[in-house]
Tab-separated table of C-alpha atoms in Angstrom:
chain	number	residue	atom	x	y	z
A	1	MET	CA	-29.872	-79.232	70.702
A	2	LEU	CA	-27.824	-76.025	70.589
A	3	LYS	CA	-29.246	-73.448	72.973
A	4	ILE	CA	-28.916	-69.730	72.363
A	5	ARG	CA	-27.313	-67.578	75.017
A	6	ASP	CA	-28.587	-64.051	74.617
A	7	ASN	CA	-30.464	-61.701	76.934
A	8	THR	CA	-31.847	-59.386	74.246
A	9	LEU	CA	-34.633	-61.704	73.061
A	10	PRO	CA	-37.633	-59.563	74.222
A	11	SER	CA	-36.552	-56.660	72.000
A	12	TRP	CA	-36.472	-58.964	68.919
A	13	ARG	CA	-40.111	-60.007	69.004
A	14	GLY	CA	-41.956	-59.236	65.783
A	15	GLU	CA	-38.926	-57.609	64.139
A	16	LEU	CA	-36.631	-58.583	61.280
A	17	VAL	CA	-33.151	-58.396	62.811
A	18	PRO	CA	-29.651	-59.743	62.172
A	19	VAL	CA	-29.076	-62.493	64.720
A	20	LYS	CA	-25.685	-62.712	66.434
A	21	MET	CA	-26.018	-65.429	69.016
A	22	LYS	CA	-23.545	-67.242	71.173
A	23	VAL	CA	-24.328	-70.926	71.259
A	24	SER	CA	-23.013	-73.887	73.171
A	25	ALA	CA	-22.484	-77.269	71.566
A	26	ALA	CA	-21.213	-80.674	72.588
A	27	ARG	CA	-17.609	-81.133	71.550
A	28	SER	CA	-18.397	-84.260	69.529
A	29	ILE	CA	-21.061	-82.465	67.496
A	30	THR	CA	-18.756	-79.502	66.913
A	31	ASN	CA	-15.917	-81.690	65.669
A	32	GLU	CA	-18.022	-83.927	63.449
A	33	ASN	CA	-19.834	-81.093	61.665
A	34	ASN	CA	-17.129	-78.386	61.719
A	35	PHE	CA	-19.629	-76.120	63.452
A	36	ASP	CA	-18.344	-72.804	64.754
A	37	ASN	CA	-19.699	-72.697	68.293
A	38	ARG	CA	-18.704	-69.061	68.866
A	39	ARG	CA	-21.116	-67.062	66.698
A	40	VAL	CA	-23.883	-67.618	64.174
A	41	PHE	CA	-24.947	-64.869	61.727
A	42	ASP	CA	-28.404	-65.028	60.223
A	43	SER	CA	-31.512	-62.948	59.644
A	44	VAL	CA	-34.859	-64.105	61.042
A	45	ARG	CA	-38.283	-62.734	61.896
A	46	VAL	CA	-39.055	-63.627	65.496
A	47	PRO	CA	-42.783	-64.281	66.192
A	48	ASN	CA	-44.593	-62.026	68.632
A	49	HIS	CA	-45.257	-64.793	71.136
A	50	CYS	CA	-41.790	-66.320	71.006
A	51	ARG	CA	-40.608	-67.408	74.462
A	52	SER	CA	-37.142	-68.670	73.544
A	53	LEU	CA	-35.006	-69.701	70.575
A	54	ALA	CA	-32.797	-72.696	69.908
A	55	LEU	CA	-30.660	-74.006	67.080
A	56	CYS	CA	-31.120	-77.619	66.086
A	57	LEU	CA	-28.257	-79.344	64.279
A	58	LYS	CA	-29.752	-81.914	61.909
A	59	SER	CA	-28.060	-84.764	60.079
A	60	GLY	CA	-25.762	-83.457	57.347
A	61	GLY	CA	-24.850	-80.406	59.390
A	62	ALA	CA	-27.941	-78.333	58.476
A	63	LEU	CA	-28.892	-75.749	61.075
A	64	THR	CA	-32.531	-75.067	61.901
A	65	LEU	CA	-33.770	-72.234	64.094
A	66	LEU	CA	-36.552	-73.383	66.407
A	67	TYR	CA	-39.114	-71.129	68.091
A	68	PHE	CA	-40.597	-72.094	71.445
A	69	MET	CA	-43.973	-70.393	71.659
A	70	ALA	CA	-45.482	-69.213	74.925
A	71	ILE	CA	-49.061	-70.485	75.341
A	72	ASN	CA	-51.332	-68.140	77.269
A	73	ARG	CA	-54.217	-70.170	78.690
A	74	SER	CA	-57.452	-68.587	79.854
A	75	LYS	CA	-58.536	-68.518	83.510
A	76	ARG	CA	-61.321	-70.957	82.671
A	77	TYR	CA	-58.868	-73.410	81.107
A	78	ARG	CA	-56.445	-73.137	84.034
A	79	ALA	CA	-59.276	-73.704	86.510
A	80	ALA	CA	-60.285	-76.853	84.620
A	81	ALA	CA	-56.679	-78.099	84.392
A	82	GLU	CA	-56.310	-77.847	88.187
A	83	GLN	CA	-59.058	-80.470	88.564
A	84	VAL	CA	-57.187	-83.059	86.487
A	85	ASP	CA	-54.525	-85.386	87.893
A	86	ARG	CA	-52.041	-85.597	84.998
A	87	LYS	CA	-50.275	-88.638	86.466
A	88	LYS	CA	-53.428	-90.709	86.848
A	89	PRO	CA	-55.265	-92.652	84.108
A	90	TYR	CA	-59.036	-92.347	84.638
A	91	ASN	CA	-61.684	-94.895	83.841
A	92	LEU	CA	-64.296	-93.530	81.438
A	93	SER	CA	-66.999	-92.915	84.069
A	94	ASP	CA	-64.675	-90.921	86.331
A	95	ALA	CA	-63.283	-89.004	83.357
A	96	VAL	CA	-66.773	-87.950	82.236
A	97	ALA	CA	-67.688	-86.944	85.793
A	98	THR	CA	-64.527	-84.810	85.986
A	99	LEU	CA	-65.200	-83.281	82.572
A	100	LYS	CA	-68.723	-82.261	83.596
A	101	LYS	CA	-67.282	-80.312	86.564
A	102	PHE	CA	-65.223	-78.060	84.292
A	103	PRO	CA	-66.297	-74.408	84.006
A	104	PRO	CA	-68.793	-74.119	81.123
A	105	THR	CA	-68.266	-72.118	77.954
A	106	LYS	CA	-70.735	-69.923	76.082
A	107	PHE	CA	-71.494	-72.691	73.571
A	108	ASP	CA	-72.217	-76.414	73.720
A	109	GLN	CA	-68.803	-78.028	73.298
A	110	THR	CA	-68.218	-81.259	71.406
A	111	VAL	CA	-66.803	-84.067	73.554
A	112	THR	CA	-64.148	-86.161	71.809
A	113	VAL	CA	-62.218	-89.340	72.537
A	114	SER	CA	-58.748	-89.272	70.952
A	115	PHE	CA	-56.592	-92.349	70.417
A	116	ARG	CA	-52.872	-92.837	69.874
A	117	LEU	CA	-52.598	-96.199	68.142
A	118	GLY	CA	-49.664	-98.571	67.784
A	119	VAL	CA	-49.912	-98.870	64.002
A	120	ASP	CA	-47.848	-97.549	61.113
A	121	PRO	CA	-49.990	-95.091	59.091
A	122	LYS	CA	-47.545	-95.398	56.175
A	123	GLN	CA	-48.523	-99.044	55.672
A	124	SER	CA	-51.747	-99.464	53.691
A	125	ASP	CA	-52.554	-102.749	55.433
A	126	GLN	CA	-52.514	-101.019	58.834
A	127	MET	CA	-55.199	-98.441	58.074
A	128	VAL	CA	-57.806	-98.037	60.826
A	129	ARG	CA	-61.177	-96.900	59.533
A	130	GLY	CA	-64.805	-97.552	60.311
A	131	THR	CA	-68.124	-96.299	61.625
A	132	CYS	CA	-69.907	-96.455	64.955
A	133	PRO	CA	-73.589	-95.820	65.758
A	134	LEU	CA	-73.850	-93.745	68.937
A	135	PRO	CA	-76.564	-95.048	71.310
A	136	HIS	CA	-77.581	-91.509	72.276
A	137	GLY	CA	-76.755	-89.710	69.034
A	138	SER	CA	-74.085	-87.138	68.369
A	139	GLY	CA	-76.110	-84.039	69.185
A	140	LYS	CA	-75.304	-82.639	65.769
A	141	GLN	CA	-77.722	-81.782	62.976
A	142	VAL	CA	-76.351	-83.818	60.064
A	143	ARG	CA	-77.060	-82.690	56.489
A	144	VAL	CA	-77.126	-85.600	54.022
A	145	LEU	CA	-76.643	-85.582	50.253
A	146	VAL	CA	-77.676	-88.700	48.325
A	147	PHE	CA	-76.569	-89.512	44.779
A	148	ALA	CA	-79.283	-91.790	43.464
A	149	GLU	CA	-82.059	-92.209	40.899
A	150	GLY	CA	-85.474	-93.838	40.858
A	151	ALA	CA	-86.714	-95.794	43.878
A	152	ALA	CA	-83.454	-95.287	45.813
A	153	ALA	CA	-83.758	-91.516	45.438
A	154	LYS	CA	-87.395	-91.573	46.568
A	155	ALA	CA	-86.537	-93.713	49.620
A	156	ALA	CA	-83.718	-91.350	50.593
A	157	LYS	CA	-86.029	-88.350	50.311
A	158	GLU	CA	-88.618	-90.026	52.544
A	159	ALA	CA	-85.902	-90.932	55.081
A	160	GLY	CA	-85.055	-87.256	55.521
A	161	ALA	CA	-82.106	-86.557	53.219
A	162	GLU	CA	-81.705	-82.820	52.587
A	163	TYR	CA	-80.370	-83.152	49.044
A	164	VAL	CA	-81.196	-85.932	46.592
A	165	GLY	CA	-80.232	-86.138	42.936
A	166	PHE	CA	-77.775	-87.588	40.483
A	167	LYS	CA	-76.263	-85.736	37.527
A	168	ASP	CA	-77.691	-82.422	38.665
A	169	MET	CA	-76.098	-82.830	42.126
A	170	ILE	CA	-72.790	-83.968	40.589
A	171	GLU	CA	-72.709	-80.844	38.463
A	172	LYS	CA	-73.591	-78.713	41.483
A	173	CYS	CA	-70.720	-80.229	43.501
A	174	GLN	CA	-68.303	-79.627	40.630
A	175	GLN	CA	-69.252	-75.955	40.846
A	176	GLY	CA	-68.232	-75.866	44.523
A	177	PHE	CA	-71.342	-76.898	46.457
A	178	GLN	CA	-70.336	-78.544	49.754
A	179	ASP	CA	-73.125	-77.491	52.091
A	180	PHE	CA	-73.593	-80.992	53.547
A	181	ASP	CA	-71.937	-83.252	56.135
A	182	VAL	CA	-72.308	-86.765	54.681
A	183	ALA	CA	-72.662	-88.034	51.112
A	184	VAL	CA	-74.375	-91.333	50.280
A	185	ALA	CA	-74.443	-92.991	46.858
A	186	THR	CA	-75.781	-96.144	45.250
A	187	PRO	CA	-73.227	-98.515	43.643
A	188	ALA	CA	-74.657	-97.675	40.206
A	189	ALA	CA	-74.192	-93.940	40.797
A	190	MET	CA	-70.554	-94.317	41.889
A	191	ALA	CA	-69.401	-94.623	38.275
A	192	GLU	CA	-70.167	-90.906	37.879
A	193	VAL	CA	-69.632	-89.841	41.510
A	194	ARG	CA	-65.971	-90.969	41.301
A	195	LYS	CA	-65.328	-87.885	39.180
A	196	LEU	CA	-65.831	-85.826	42.338
A	197	GLY	CA	-62.855	-87.446	44.094
A	198	LYS	CA	-60.685	-84.337	43.933
A	199	VAL	CA	-63.560	-82.159	45.140
A	200	LEU	CA	-65.048	-84.259	47.945
A	201	GLY	CA	-62.000	-86.340	48.893
A	202	PRO	CA	-59.983	-83.605	50.671
A	203	ARG	CA	-62.943	-82.858	52.951
A	204	GLY	CA	-63.662	-86.517	53.679
A	205	LEU	CA	-67.071	-86.353	51.982
A	206	MET	CA	-66.505	-89.010	49.331
A	207	PRO	CA	-68.917	-91.983	49.670
A	208	ASN	CA	-67.088	-95.145	50.681
A	209	PRO	CA	-68.308	-98.775	50.989
A	210	LYS	CA	-66.179	-99.243	54.139
A	211	THR	CA	-68.157	-96.569	55.944
A	212	GLY	CA	-71.526	-97.759	54.696
A	213	THR	CA	-72.158	-94.750	52.476
A	214	VAL	CA	-72.184	-96.736	49.211
A	215	THR	CA	-75.309	-98.870	49.346
A	216	ASP	CA	-78.570	-99.628	47.535
A	217	ASP	CA	-80.470	-99.233	50.819
A	218	THR	CA	-80.235	-95.446	50.872
A	219	ALA	CA	-83.075	-95.075	53.373
A	220	LYS	CA	-81.245	-97.141	56.002
A	221	ALA	CA	-77.981	-95.265	55.398
A	222	VAL	CA	-79.702	-91.894	55.826
A	223	GLN	CA	-81.489	-93.019	58.997
A	224	GLU	CA	-78.242	-94.303	60.548
A	225	VAL	CA	-76.392	-91.076	59.768
A	226	LYS	CA	-79.260	-88.976	61.112
A	227	ALA	CA	-79.429	-91.100	64.268
A	228	GLY	CA	-75.835	-90.293	65.129
A	229	ARG	CA	-73.449	-92.629	63.341
A	230	VAL	CA	-69.899	-91.298	63.423
A	231	GLU	CA	-66.974	-92.162	61.184
A	232	PHE	CA	-63.349	-92.503	62.223
A	233	LYS	CA	-60.123	-92.742	60.254
A	234	LEU	CA	-56.437	-92.954	61.125
A	235	ASP	CA	-54.520	-89.755	60.387
A	236	LYS	CA	-50.942	-89.527	59.098
A	237	ASN	CA	-49.563	-89.366	62.653
A	238	GLY	CA	-51.210	-92.574	63.839
A	239	ASN	CA	-54.022	-90.854	65.768
A	240	VAL	CA	-57.807	-91.139	65.669
A	241	ALA	CA	-60.259	-88.576	67.085
A	242	VAL	CA	-63.973	-89.410	67.369
A	243	PRO	CA	-66.783	-87.171	68.702
A	244	VAL	CA	-68.965	-88.905	71.302
A	245	GLY	CA	-71.560	-86.209	71.982
A	246	LYS	CA	-72.066	-82.745	73.409
A	247	PHE	CA	-71.057	-81.277	76.768
A	248	SER	CA	-74.761	-80.831	77.587
A	249	PHE	CA	-75.383	-84.607	77.409
A	250	GLU	CA	-76.009	-86.475	80.653
A	251	GLU	CA	-73.031	-88.352	82.093
A	252	LYS	CA	-74.621	-91.739	81.370
A	253	ALA	CA	-75.152	-90.845	77.704
A	254	LEU	CA	-71.533	-89.713	77.264
A	255	VAL	CA	-70.229	-92.863	78.973
A	256	GLU	CA	-72.329	-95.187	76.787
A	257	ASN	CA	-71.406	-93.293	73.620
A	258	GLY	CA	-67.736	-93.338	74.658
A	259	ASN	CA	-67.774	-97.077	75.341
A	260	ALA	CA	-69.357	-97.731	71.932
A	261	VAL	CA	-66.675	-95.661	70.151
A	262	ILE	CA	-63.746	-97.213	72.030
A	263	GLU	CA	-64.993	-100.742	71.348
A	264	ALA	CA	-65.487	-99.905	67.651
A	265	VAL	CA	-61.924	-98.582	67.334
A	266	VAL	CA	-60.544	-101.657	69.123
A	267	ARG	CA	-62.489	-103.987	66.808
A	268	ALA	CA	-61.047	-102.139	63.809
A	269	ARG	CA	-57.514	-103.240	64.732
A	270	PRO	CA	-55.642	-104.336	61.569
A	271	ALA	CA	-54.589	-107.990	61.469
A	272	THR	CA	-51.010	-106.928	60.644
A	273	ALA	CA	-50.648	-104.596	63.645
A	274	LYS	CA	-48.086	-105.860	66.149
A	275	GLY	CA	-47.438	-105.001	69.767
A	276	ARG	CA	-49.633	-102.755	71.858
A	277	TYR	CA	-52.576	-101.350	69.912
A	278	LEU	CA	-54.034	-98.749	72.303
A	279	GLU	CA	-51.022	-96.675	73.277
A	280	GLY	CA	-53.064	-93.858	74.751
A	281	MET	CA	-56.597	-92.444	75.016
A	282	THR	CA	-57.764	-88.979	76.014
A	283	LEU	CA	-61.195	-87.503	76.707
A	284	SER	CA	-61.651	-83.787	76.107
A	285	ALA	CA	-64.132	-81.105	75.137
A	286	THR	CA	-63.567	-78.456	72.478
A	287	MET	CA	-61.953	-75.944	74.859
A	288	SER	CA	-60.900	-78.114	77.799
A	289	PRO	CA	-57.723	-79.885	78.891
A	290	GLY	CA	-57.505	-83.578	78.090
A	291	ILE	CA	-58.153	-86.340	80.623
A	292	HIS	CA	-56.056	-89.479	80.157
A	293	LEU	CA	-58.137	-92.663	79.973
A	294	ASP	CA	-57.110	-96.114	81.176
A	295	PRO	CA	-57.084	-98.441	78.107
A	296	SER	CA	-56.720	-101.683	80.107
A	297	PRO	CA	-60.493	-102.466	80.377
A	298	TYR	CA	-60.707	-102.576	76.575
A	299	MET	CA	-57.701	-104.782	75.852
A	300	SER	CA	-59.844	-107.920	75.690
A	301	VAL	CA	-62.554	-106.515	73.391
């Protein structure tokens, strides 16, 4: 890392200026890349909240200007952060009890358990994906769209699905309709529903057999989703985030929902994953600091 030495940074914020910065560099880096460590001339726009600048020398000798942004936390957030011991891993019960002591917000926050997993997201055989029914529900009003015909469509309607149809709903989705949270389809309907891959896929709304949303028993699928079944999927950085309820839930309900989600993620471990699977877990609300969870009780699940 090549650090900038200049005391005029505050006057640069938000302006397009020629940068003339003195930098320091290790002698080995300077010699290997023929980098002039006396002055660098460039033109950059410095963000308004920039706290400091640095030059990063990448492989091949390319120079990248890095911004270090100052994060201004609210008084409520800082008050909550003071109640958390950053060096201590909490068990789930203690973490929920600590979370419930945080200063409340003006809305009912969603409580989430986030996982850092020891898998390679670039390997298709190490994908982590699944569903988990929450014992106490998710606290969210879920809108369900069902692609079906005949008896399956009637059963879905009776189970409480907001939107039921087949070709008419496919056409509606192609025109941009996405006013729903979960899509369910029968195996027979999937031949046509696959055409919506580019429309529903990016939002994670595409029915999938692995998540139980492609089934002939549409009534059961709708009831499970309405009751509070949540889906989880590994992202490109090897992380998984799963909602476990609302801040207004009782502590016991959040603990039981959290245990169900953690056990479901552990059971979804790919057979090809090696080494430690649960590298880290964090409990947090929408606008709260995270509380590190102790993964050791779940290693034997």
